[in-house]
Coordinates of C-alpha atoms in Angstrom, one line a residue:
X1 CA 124.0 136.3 78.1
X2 CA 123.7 132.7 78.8
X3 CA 126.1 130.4 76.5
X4 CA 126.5 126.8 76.4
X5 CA 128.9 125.2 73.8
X6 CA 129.2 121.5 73.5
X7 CA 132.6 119.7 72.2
X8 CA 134.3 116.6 72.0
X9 CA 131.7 114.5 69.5
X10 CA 133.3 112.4 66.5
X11 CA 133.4 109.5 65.0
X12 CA 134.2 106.3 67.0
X13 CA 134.0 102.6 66.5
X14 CA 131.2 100.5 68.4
X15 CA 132.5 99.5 72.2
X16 CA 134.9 102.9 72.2
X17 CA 134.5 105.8 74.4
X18 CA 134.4 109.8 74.1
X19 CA 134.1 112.8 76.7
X20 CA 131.6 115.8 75.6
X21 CA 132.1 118.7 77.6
X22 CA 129.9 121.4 78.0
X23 CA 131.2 125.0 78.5
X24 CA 128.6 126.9 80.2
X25 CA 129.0 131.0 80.8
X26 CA 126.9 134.0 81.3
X27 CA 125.4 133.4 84.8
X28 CA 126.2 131.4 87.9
X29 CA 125.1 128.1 87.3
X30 CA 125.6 126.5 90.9
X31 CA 121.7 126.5 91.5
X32 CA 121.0 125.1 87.9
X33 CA 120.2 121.8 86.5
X34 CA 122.9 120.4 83.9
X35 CA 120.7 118.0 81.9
X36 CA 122.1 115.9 78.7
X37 CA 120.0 114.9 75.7
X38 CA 120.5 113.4 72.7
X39 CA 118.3 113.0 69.2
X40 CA 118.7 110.9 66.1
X41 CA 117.5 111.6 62.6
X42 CA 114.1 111.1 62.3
X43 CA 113.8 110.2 66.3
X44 CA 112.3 112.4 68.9
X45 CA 115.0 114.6 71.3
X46 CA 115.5 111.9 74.4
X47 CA 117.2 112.3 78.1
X48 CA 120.6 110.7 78.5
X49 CA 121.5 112.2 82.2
X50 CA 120.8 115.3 84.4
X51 CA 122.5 116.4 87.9
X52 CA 122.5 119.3 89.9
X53 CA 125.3 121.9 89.6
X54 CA 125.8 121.3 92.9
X55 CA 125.8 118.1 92.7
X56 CA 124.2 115.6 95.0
X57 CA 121.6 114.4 92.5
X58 CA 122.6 112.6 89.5
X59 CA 120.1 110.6 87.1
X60 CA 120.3 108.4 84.0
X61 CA 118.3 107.1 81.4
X62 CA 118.2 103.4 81.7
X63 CA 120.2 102.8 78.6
X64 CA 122.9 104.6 79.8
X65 CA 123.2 103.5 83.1
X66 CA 127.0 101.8 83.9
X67 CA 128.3 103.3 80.5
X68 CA 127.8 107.2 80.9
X69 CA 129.0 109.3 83.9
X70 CA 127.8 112.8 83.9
X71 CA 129.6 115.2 86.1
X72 CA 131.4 118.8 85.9
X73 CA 134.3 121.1 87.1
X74 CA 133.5 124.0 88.7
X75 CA 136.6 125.6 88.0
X76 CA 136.1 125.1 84.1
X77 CA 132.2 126.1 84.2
X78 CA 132.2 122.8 82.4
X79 CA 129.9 120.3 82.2
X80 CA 130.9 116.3 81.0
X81 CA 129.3 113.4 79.8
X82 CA 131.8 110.5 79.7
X83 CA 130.3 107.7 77.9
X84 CA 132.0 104.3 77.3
X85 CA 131.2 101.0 75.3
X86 CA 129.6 103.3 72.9
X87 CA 127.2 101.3 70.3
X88 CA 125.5 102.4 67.1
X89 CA 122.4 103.1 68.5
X90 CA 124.3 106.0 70.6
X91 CA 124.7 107.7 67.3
X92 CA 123.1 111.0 67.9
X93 CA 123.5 115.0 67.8
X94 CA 124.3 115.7 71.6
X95 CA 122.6 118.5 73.7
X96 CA 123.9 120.3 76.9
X97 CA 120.7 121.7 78.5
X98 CA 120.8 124.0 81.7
X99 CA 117.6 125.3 84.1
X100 CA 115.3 124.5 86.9
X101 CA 112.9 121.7 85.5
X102 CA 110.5 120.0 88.0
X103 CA 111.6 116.7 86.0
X104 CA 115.1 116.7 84.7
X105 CA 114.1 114.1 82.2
X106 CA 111.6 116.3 80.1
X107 CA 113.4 118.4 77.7
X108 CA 110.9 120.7 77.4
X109 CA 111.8 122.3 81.0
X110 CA 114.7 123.5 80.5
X111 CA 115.8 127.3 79.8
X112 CA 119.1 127.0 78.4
X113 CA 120.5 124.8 75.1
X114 CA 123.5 124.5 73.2
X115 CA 123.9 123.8 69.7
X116 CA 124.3 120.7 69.9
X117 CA 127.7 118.2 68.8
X118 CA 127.5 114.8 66.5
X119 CA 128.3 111.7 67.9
X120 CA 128.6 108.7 65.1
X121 CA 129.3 105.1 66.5
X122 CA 129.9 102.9 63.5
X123 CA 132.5 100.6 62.2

């Protein structure tokens, strides 16, 4: 059974920096597209980044670009998002997302979610 369990969200002040991580298990992900989104109260789910598992191919939304990094361990199973200079508009519940979408960027293709972990930037 396919699990993905999100960590590392809290409560940070505005130009700070936290690492989610993703824990993925159940399958071999190595062919798989690890995809981050993000969605705030009354706002519509939204892509942050995507890359393959095997890496090569990594994508950001435009409002993250320079301040998130997405990458993984393949040791851990683990996928990261690393994101700096955090601002209140990043406030959001945080999704690890795994499949084989044609578009990494819609939400809607993808197979595997976790549950999600809170991220709150405010001073």
């Amino acid at each position: 059974q396919v699990q993905l369990v999100e960590s590392g969200g809290g409560l940070v002040q505005p130009g700070e920096s936290l690492t989610l991580s993703c824990a993925a298990s159940g399958r071999t992900f190595s062919t798989y597209t690890m995809g981050w989104f993000r969605q705030a109260p009354g706002k519509e789910r939204e892509f942050v980044a995507h890359m393959r598992w095997s890496g090569g191919v990594l994508v950001y939304a435009d409002f993250v670009k320079g301040r998130f990094t997405i990458s993984r361990d393949n040791a851990k199973n683990t996928v990261y998002l690393q994101m700096n200079s955090l601002k209140r508009e990043d406030t959001a519940v945080y999704y690890c997302a795994a499949g084989f979408p044609s578009r990494g960027s819609r939400w809607s293709e993808y197979d595997y979610w976790g549950q999600g972990t809170q991220v709150t930037v405010s001073s």
